[in-house]
XYZ file of C-alpha atoms in Angstrom:
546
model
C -5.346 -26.577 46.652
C -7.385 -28.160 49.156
C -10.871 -28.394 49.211
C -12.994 -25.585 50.975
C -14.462 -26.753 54.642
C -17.938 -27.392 54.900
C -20.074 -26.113 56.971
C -23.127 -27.324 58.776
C -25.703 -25.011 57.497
C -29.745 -26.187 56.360
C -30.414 -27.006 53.049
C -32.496 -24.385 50.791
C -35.629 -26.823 51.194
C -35.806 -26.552 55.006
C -35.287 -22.602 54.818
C -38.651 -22.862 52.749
C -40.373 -24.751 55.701
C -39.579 -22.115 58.406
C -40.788 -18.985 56.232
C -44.367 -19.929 58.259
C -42.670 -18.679 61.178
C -41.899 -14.950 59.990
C -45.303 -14.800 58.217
C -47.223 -15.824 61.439
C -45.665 -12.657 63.038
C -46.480 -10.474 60.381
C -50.074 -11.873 60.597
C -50.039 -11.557 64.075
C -48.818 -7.578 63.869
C -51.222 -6.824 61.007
C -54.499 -8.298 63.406
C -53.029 -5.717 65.585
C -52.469 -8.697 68.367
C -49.052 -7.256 69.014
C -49.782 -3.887 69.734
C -49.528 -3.657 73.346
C -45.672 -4.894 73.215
C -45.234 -2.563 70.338
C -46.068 0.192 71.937
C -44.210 -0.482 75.440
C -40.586 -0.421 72.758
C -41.849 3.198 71.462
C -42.440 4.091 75.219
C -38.934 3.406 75.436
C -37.943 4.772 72.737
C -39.524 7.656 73.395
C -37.732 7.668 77.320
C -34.004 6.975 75.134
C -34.832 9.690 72.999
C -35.366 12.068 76.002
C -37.633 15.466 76.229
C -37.799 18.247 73.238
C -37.906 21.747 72.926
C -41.435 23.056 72.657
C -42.062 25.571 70.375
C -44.774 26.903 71.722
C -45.483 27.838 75.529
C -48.025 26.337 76.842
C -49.155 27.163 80.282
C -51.302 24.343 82.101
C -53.968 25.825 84.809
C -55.321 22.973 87.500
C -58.658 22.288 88.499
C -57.183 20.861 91.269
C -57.739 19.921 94.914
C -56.683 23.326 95.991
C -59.142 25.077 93.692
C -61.703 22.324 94.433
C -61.232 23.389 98.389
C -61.574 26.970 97.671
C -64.115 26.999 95.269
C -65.872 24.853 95.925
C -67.035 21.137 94.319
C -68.097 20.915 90.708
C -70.180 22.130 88.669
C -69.076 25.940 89.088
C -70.713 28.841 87.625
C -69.399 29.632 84.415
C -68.533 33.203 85.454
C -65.092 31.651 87.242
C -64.084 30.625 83.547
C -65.152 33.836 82.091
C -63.306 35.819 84.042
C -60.362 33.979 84.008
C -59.679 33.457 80.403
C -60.684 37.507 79.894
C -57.530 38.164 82.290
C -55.428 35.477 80.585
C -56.166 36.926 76.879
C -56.968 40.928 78.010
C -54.185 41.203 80.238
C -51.607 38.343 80.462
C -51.342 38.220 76.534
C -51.808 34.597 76.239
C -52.677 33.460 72.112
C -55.738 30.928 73.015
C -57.159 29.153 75.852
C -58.439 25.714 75.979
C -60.541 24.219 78.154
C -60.890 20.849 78.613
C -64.788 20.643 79.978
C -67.383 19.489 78.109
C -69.957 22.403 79.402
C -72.948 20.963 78.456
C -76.182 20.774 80.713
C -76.554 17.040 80.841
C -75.912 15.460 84.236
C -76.165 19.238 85.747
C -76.987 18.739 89.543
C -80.637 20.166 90.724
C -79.157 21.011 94.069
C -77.145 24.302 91.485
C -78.896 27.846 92.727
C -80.555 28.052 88.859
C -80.449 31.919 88.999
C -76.441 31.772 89.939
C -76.085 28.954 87.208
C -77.932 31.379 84.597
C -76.347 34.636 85.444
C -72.766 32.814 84.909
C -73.696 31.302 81.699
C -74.903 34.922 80.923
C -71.418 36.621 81.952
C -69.680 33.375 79.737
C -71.899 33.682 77.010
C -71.473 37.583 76.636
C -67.667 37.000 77.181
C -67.770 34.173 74.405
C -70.473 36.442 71.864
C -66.961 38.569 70.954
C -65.402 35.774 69.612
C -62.310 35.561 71.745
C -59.873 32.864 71.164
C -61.222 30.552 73.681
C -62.128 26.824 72.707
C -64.466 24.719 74.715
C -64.415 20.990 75.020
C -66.515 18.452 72.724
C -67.169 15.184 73.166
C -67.967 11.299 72.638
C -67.228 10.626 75.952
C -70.646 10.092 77.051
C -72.193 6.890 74.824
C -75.633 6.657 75.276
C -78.083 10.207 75.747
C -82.100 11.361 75.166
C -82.601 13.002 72.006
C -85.251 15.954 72.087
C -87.988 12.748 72.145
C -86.631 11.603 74.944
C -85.570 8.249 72.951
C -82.002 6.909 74.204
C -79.642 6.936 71.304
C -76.533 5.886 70.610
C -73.254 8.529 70.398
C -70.073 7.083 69.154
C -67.086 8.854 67.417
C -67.618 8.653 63.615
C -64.154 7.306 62.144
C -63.385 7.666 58.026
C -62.337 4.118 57.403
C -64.529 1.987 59.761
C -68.081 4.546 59.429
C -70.988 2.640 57.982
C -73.803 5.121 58.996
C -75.363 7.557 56.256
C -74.208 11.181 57.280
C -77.392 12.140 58.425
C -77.216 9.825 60.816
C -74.427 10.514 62.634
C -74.881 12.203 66.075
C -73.280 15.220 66.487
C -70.783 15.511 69.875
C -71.429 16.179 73.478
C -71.214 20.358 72.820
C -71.373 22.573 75.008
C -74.423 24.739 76.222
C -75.080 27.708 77.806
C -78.536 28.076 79.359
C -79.201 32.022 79.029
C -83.220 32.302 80.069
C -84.158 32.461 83.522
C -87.259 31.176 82.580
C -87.761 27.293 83.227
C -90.957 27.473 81.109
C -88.863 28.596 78.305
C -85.462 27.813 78.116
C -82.679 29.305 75.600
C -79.774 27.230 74.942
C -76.834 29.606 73.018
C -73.567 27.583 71.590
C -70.281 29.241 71.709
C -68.243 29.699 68.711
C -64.965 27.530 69.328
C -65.648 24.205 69.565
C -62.793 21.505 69.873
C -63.230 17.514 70.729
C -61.497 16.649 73.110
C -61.423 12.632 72.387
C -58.644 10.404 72.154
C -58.968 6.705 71.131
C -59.594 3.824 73.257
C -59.010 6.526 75.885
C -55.675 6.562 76.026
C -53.210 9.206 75.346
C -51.274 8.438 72.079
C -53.887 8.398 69.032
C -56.339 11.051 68.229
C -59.126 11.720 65.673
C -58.052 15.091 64.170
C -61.946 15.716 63.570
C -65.270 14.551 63.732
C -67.636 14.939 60.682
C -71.664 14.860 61.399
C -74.989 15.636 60.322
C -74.320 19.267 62.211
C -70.995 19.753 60.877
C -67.348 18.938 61.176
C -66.228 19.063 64.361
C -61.872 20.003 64.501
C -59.536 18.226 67.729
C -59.464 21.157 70.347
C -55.187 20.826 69.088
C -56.588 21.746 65.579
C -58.846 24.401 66.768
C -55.349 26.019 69.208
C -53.132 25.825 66.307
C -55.519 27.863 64.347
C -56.169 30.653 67.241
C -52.258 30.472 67.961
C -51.213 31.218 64.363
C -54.400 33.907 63.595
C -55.642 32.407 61.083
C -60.050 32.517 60.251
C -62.293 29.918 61.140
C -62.202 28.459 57.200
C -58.448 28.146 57.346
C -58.470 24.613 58.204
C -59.248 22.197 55.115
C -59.640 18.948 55.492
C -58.270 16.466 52.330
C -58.360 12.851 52.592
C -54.910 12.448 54.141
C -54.065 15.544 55.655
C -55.290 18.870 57.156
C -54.128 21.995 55.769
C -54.014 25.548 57.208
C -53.657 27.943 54.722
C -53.467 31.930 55.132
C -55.768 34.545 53.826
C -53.135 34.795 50.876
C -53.501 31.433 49.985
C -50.512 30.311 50.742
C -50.327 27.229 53.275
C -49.005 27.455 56.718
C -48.440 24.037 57.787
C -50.128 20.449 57.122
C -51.168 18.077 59.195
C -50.768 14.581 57.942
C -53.636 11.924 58.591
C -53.815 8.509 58.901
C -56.504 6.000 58.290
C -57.826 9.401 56.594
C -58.617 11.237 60.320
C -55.893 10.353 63.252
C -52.683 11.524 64.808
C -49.984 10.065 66.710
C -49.314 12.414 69.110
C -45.396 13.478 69.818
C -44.960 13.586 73.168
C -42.338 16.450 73.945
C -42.126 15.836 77.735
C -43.095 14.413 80.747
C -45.950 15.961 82.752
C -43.621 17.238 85.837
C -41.088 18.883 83.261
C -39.910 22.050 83.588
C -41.809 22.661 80.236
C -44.966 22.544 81.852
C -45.875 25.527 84.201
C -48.556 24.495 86.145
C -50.953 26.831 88.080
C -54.179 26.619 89.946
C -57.245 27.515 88.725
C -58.190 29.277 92.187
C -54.933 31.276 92.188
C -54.944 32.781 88.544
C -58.971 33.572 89.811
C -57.686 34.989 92.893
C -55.307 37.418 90.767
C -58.497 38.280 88.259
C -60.067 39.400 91.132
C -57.383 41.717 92.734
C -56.958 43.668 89.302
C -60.350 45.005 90.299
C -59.177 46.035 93.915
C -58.674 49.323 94.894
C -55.946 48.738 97.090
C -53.069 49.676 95.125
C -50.984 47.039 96.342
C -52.919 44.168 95.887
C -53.792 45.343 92.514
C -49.917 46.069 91.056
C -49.395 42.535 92.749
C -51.947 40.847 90.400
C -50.582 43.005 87.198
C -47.113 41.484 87.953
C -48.757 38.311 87.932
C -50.263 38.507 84.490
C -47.243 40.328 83.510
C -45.145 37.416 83.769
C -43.082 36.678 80.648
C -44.544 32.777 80.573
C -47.896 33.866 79.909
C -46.907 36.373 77.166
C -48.187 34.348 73.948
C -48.265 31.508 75.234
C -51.538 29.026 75.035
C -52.533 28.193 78.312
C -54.555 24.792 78.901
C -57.318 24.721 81.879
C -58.502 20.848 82.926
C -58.993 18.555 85.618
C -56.037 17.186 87.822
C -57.409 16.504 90.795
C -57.222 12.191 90.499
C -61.213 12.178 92.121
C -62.024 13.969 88.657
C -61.087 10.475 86.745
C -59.210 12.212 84.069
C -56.129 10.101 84.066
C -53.951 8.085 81.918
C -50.270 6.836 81.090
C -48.433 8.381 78.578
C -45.371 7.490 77.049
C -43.107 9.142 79.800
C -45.163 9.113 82.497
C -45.981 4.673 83.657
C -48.051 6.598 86.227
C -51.376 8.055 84.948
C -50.652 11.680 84.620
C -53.984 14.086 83.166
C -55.339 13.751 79.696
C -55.357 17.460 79.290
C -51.571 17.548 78.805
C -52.378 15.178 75.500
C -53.598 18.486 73.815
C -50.523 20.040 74.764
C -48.091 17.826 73.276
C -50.646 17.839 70.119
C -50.371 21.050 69.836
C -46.709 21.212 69.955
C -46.743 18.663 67.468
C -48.764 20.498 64.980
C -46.268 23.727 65.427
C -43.360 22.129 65.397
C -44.530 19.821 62.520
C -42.153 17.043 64.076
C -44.675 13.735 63.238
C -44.007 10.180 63.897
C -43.690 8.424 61.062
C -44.278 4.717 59.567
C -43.532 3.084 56.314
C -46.291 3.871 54.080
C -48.774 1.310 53.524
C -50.741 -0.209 50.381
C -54.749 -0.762 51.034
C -54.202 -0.840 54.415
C -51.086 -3.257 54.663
C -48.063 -2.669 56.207
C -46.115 -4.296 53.161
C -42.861 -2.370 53.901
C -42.573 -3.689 57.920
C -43.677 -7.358 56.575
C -40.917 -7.463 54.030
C -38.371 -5.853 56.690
C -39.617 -8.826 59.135
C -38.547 -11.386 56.228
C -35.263 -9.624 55.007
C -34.198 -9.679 58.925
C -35.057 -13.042 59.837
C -33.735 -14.935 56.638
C -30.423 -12.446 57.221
C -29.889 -12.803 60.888
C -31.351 -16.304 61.440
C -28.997 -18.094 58.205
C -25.974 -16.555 60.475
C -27.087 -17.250 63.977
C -27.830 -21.067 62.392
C -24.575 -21.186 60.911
C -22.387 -24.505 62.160
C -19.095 -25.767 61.982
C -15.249 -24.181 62.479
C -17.223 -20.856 61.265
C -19.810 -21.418 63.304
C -19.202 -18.891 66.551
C -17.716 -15.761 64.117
C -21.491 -16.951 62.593
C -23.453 -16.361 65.793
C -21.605 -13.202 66.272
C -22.328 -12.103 63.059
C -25.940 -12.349 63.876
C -26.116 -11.121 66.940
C -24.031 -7.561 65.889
C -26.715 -7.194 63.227
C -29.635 -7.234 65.968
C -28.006 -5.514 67.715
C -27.512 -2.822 64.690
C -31.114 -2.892 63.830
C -32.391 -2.248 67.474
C -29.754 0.907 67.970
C -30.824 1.648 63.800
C -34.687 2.048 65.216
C -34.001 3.892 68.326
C -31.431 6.371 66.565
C -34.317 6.657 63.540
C -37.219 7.663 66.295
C -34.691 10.093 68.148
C -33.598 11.515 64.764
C -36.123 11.360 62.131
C -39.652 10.556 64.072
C -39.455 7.189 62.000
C -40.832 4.350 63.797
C -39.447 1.088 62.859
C -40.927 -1.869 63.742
C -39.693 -3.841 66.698
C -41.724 -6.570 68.079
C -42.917 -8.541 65.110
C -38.938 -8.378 63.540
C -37.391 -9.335 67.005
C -39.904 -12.236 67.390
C -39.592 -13.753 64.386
C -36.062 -13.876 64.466
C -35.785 -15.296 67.508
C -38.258 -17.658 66.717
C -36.991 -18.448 63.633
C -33.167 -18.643 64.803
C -33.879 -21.132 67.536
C -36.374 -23.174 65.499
C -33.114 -23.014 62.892
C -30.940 -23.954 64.876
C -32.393 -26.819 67.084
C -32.790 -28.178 63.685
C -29.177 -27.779 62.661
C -28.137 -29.403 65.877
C -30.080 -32.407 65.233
C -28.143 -32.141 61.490
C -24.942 -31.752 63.071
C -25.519 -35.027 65.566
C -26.730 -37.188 62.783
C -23.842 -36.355 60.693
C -21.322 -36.754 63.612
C -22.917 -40.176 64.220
C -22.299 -41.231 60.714
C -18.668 -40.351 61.330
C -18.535 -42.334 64.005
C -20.025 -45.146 62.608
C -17.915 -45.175 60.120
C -14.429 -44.770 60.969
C -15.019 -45.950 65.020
C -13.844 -49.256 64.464
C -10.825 -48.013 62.546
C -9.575 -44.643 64.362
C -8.842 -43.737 67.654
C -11.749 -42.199 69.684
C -9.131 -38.741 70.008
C -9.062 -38.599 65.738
C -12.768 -39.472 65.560
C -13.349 -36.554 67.909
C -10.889 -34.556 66.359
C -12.662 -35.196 62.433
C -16.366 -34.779 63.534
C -15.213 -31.194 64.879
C -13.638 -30.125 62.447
C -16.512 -30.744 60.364
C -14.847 -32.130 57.444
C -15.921 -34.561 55.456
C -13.617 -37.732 54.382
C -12.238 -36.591 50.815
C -10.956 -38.550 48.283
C -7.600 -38.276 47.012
C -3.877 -38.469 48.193
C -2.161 -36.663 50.444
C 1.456 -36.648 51.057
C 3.159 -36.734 54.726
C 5.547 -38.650 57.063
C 3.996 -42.100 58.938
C 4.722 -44.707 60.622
C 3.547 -48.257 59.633
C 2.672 -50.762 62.236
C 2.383 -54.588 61.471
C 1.837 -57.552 63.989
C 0.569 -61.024 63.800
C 0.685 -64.185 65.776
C 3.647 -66.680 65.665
C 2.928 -70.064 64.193
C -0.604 -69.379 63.690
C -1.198 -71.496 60.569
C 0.389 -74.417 62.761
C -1.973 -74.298 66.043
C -5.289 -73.026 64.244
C -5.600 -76.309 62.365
C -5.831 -77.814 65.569
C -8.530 -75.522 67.336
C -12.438 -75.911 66.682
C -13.685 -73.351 64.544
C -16.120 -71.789 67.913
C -12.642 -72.026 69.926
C -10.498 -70.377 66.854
C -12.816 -67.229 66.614
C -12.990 -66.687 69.933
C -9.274 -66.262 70.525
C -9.267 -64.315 67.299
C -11.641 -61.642 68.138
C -9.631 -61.389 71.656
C -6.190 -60.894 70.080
C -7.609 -58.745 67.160
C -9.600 -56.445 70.010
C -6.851 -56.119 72.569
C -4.592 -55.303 69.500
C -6.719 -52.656 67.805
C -7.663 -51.024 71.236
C -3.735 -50.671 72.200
C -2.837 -48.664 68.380
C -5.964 -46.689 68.513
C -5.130 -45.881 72.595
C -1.523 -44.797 71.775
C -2.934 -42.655 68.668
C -3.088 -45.272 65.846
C -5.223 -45.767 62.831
C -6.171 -49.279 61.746
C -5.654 -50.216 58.166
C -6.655 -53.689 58.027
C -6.724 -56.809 59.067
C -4.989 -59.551 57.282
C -6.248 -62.825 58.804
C -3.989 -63.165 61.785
C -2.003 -59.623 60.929
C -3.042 -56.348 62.337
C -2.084 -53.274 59.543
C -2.008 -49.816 61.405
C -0.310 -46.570 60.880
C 0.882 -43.365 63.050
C 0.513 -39.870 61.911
C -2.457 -40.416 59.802
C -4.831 -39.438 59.255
């Protein structure tokens, strides 16, 4: 039986000196320096995967420019809100609003008519006093404010895992307020019941702090706070545990959990794009312009505004008022939308995350280390990059090999998201074997070179240049050994040679030598010929070996 081929591939040594590569990556994903390019291949996974069905209806109403032209600019009197959200719970049948304003009286304009401003926080705060299910916005938005001393302090969002401060020390939100006292000598602030923050982090749209515990009290996402109105359960249904929220039922039992990371965020689902058919979208100044006809007492006008609240969207639905209008700076990408679309839609797609209980998923980590994605990075790259390095007659099935299994491992992650919520990791695996492969095999073609110049150098002055070419390719090494097969010998030497070299110089004897011996060898090796050997004067070759 014949020996097995050989192929090129890198000694176990030099596999040891490229593991730096793969670790660098996983260092580089764990300082969180690859983030941006990890999250642009879940935006796309997200886009592959497609919309989902909502299971809840939520019904988005604009402060936008058409309400902004009708109403007028901002701030409006609270009494617009009020009177709304009575007509969207009293009469449309909607679950819970949401509103995504921070009504607080901090940068409140002195040009506001103060009586007008009181007598709608009056109408608000009456509405609010019967504990509808109505959440207001609050929020870290605003860093730096004056405490009652007038001293500027600090606010920033408390988070579990980074939080130094004592818990008396941490400022509460940006709440909202409702001025009730038409006295300027002696004001009366009142606090609604619902409160919800309204923060995301770094501003964007796909991680949020579930809550926000201070020296005033825990402070739910608005999401957390809808969920809760939504399902009917009390204000001391939601319990917070170190790695989840739970919402549990008067009975005890528990109606869904919220799982946590880093002890207090979310990674928001997104179900759709903004313009998606899952979205209803209405003014603000057109639902107000309805509230107001159910009070007219022209028929008409009024059975035209109960048809309008009678619509079957708004029948328990949550409905969502915010700012659309792009002058109101509310903006941001999402993972549709490469266009900055409003923030208020991120509570949306929270919310239908917490009802549908469909949450992305990682691997779990240990202390705060991704363990599981660093040993996937290594398993990959030592798999894909040993194949892709792969030389010799095997050498292309190799490279196919390897690029098959990326290929399997990209479709495995984007099937895995669209199926499961499981988000495998793409950049740091993808970059390291790359890396790794090309670093791999740049070294295995300087291998391959150095061992096809030994070749060379070793049977070139013996075998034609077609059978040197012919050995280094097939990457076989010279074995030793017979072998049996049909050739044809080849002997020549010069006539009377003995006779005339005794009377040549020695300088004039190797000269003519090394031109018969050249011209010889060159014309058995051209016509396919192996040299043997030279025997003085006699040239030894062969045909149809090796």
């Amino acid at each position: 039986m014949p020996p097995p081929k050989k192929k090129f591939t890198l000694p176990f040594g030099r596999w040891l000196l490229l593991l730096p590569i793969p670790l660098i990556w996983c260092l580089l994903s764990h300082f969180e320096l690859l983030r941006f390019f990890e999250r642009r291949t879940i935006d796309w996974r997200f886009q592959a995967r497609g919309e989902l069905t909502a299971p809840v209806k939520i019904v988005y109403v604009n402060v936008d420019s058409q309400s902004l032209s009708e109403i007028g600019g901002f701030p409006w009197s609270r009494m617009y809100f009020s009177r709304v959200a009575d007509a969207l719970i009293g009469t449309a049948g909607v679950r819970a609003v949401g509103m995504d304003f921070v009504f607080s009286t901090a940068g409140m304009s002195e040009s506001v008519d103060w009586h007008k401003r009181v007598e709608g926080n009056i109408e608000f705060g009456k509405y609010l006093s019967k504990s509808p299910p109505v959440v207001l916005a609050a929020g870290y938005a605003g860093q730096q404010f004056r405490d009652i001393n007038g001293r500027l302090t600090e606010r920033t969002l408390p988070l579990v895992r980074q939080e130094k401060r004592p818990l008396e020390k941490i400022e509460p939100p940006e709440t909202p307020e409702f001025e009730i006292s038409f006295d300027l000598d002696h004001p009366k602030l009142w606090t609604p019941p619902f409160v919800g923050l309204i923060d995301t982090m770094e501003s964007g749209t796909r991680i949020v702090p579930a809550f926000a515990r201070t020296a005033v009290k825990t402070y739910p996402h608005m999401a957390i706070e809808l969920a809760r109105l939504y399902w009917g359960l009390p204000l001391d249904s939601v319990q917070i545990k170190d790695d989840e929220i739970d919402f549990v039922q008067p009975d005890g039992a528990t109606k869904a959990v919220v799982p946590l990371y880093d002890g207090q965020l979310i990674e928001v689902n997104w179900f759709s794009r903004w313009e998606s058919e899952q979205n209803p979208r209405i003014s603000f100044s057109t639902v107000f312009g309805y509230e107001e006809l159910l009070k007219s007492e022209d028929p008409a006008e009024k059975k035209a505004a109960q048809e309008f609240f009678a619509q079957p969207g708004f029948k328990d639905a949550v409905v969502l008022i915010g700012p659309v209008d792009p002058l109101q700076q509310d903006l941001a990408p999402t993972s549709f939308d490469e266009l900055p679309v409003p923030k208020v839609s991120v509570h949306g797609n929270l919310l239908k995350t917490i009802v549908s209980g469909q949450y992305l998923r990682r691997f779990p980590t240990w202390k705060g280390v991704a363990w599981l994605d660093y040993l996937l990075v290594f398993a990959l790259t030592l798999l894909i990059s040993v194949f892709a390095s792969a030389g010799g007659a095997r050498g292309l099935r190799s490279k196919l090999t390897a690029a098959l299994l990326l290929t399997a491992y990209v479709f495995l992650a984007f099937w895995l998201f669209a199926d499961q919520n499981l988000i495998l990791p793409l950049t740091a695996p993808l970059g390291s074997i790359f890396t790794t492969s090309f670093t791999a095999i740049i070294w295995q073609l300087i291998l391959e070179e150095k061992q096809k110049g030994r070749i060379k150098g070793m049977f070139g002055a013996y075998v034609s240049p077609q059978l040197v070419h012919r050995m280094v390719e097939s990457a076989e090494d010279p074995q030793l050994g017979g072998h049996e097969d049909e050739i044809t010998p080849y002997f020549s030497d010069i006539q009377s040679f003995s006779t005339f070299s005794e009377k040549l110089p020695p300088a004039k004897l190797v000269e003519l030598m090394n031109e018969y011996l050249t011209a010889c060898t060159d014309i058995v090796q051209s016509q396919g010929g192996t040299l043997d050997k030279y025997i003085g004067d006699a040239v030894v070759a062969m045909f149809g070996a090796p």
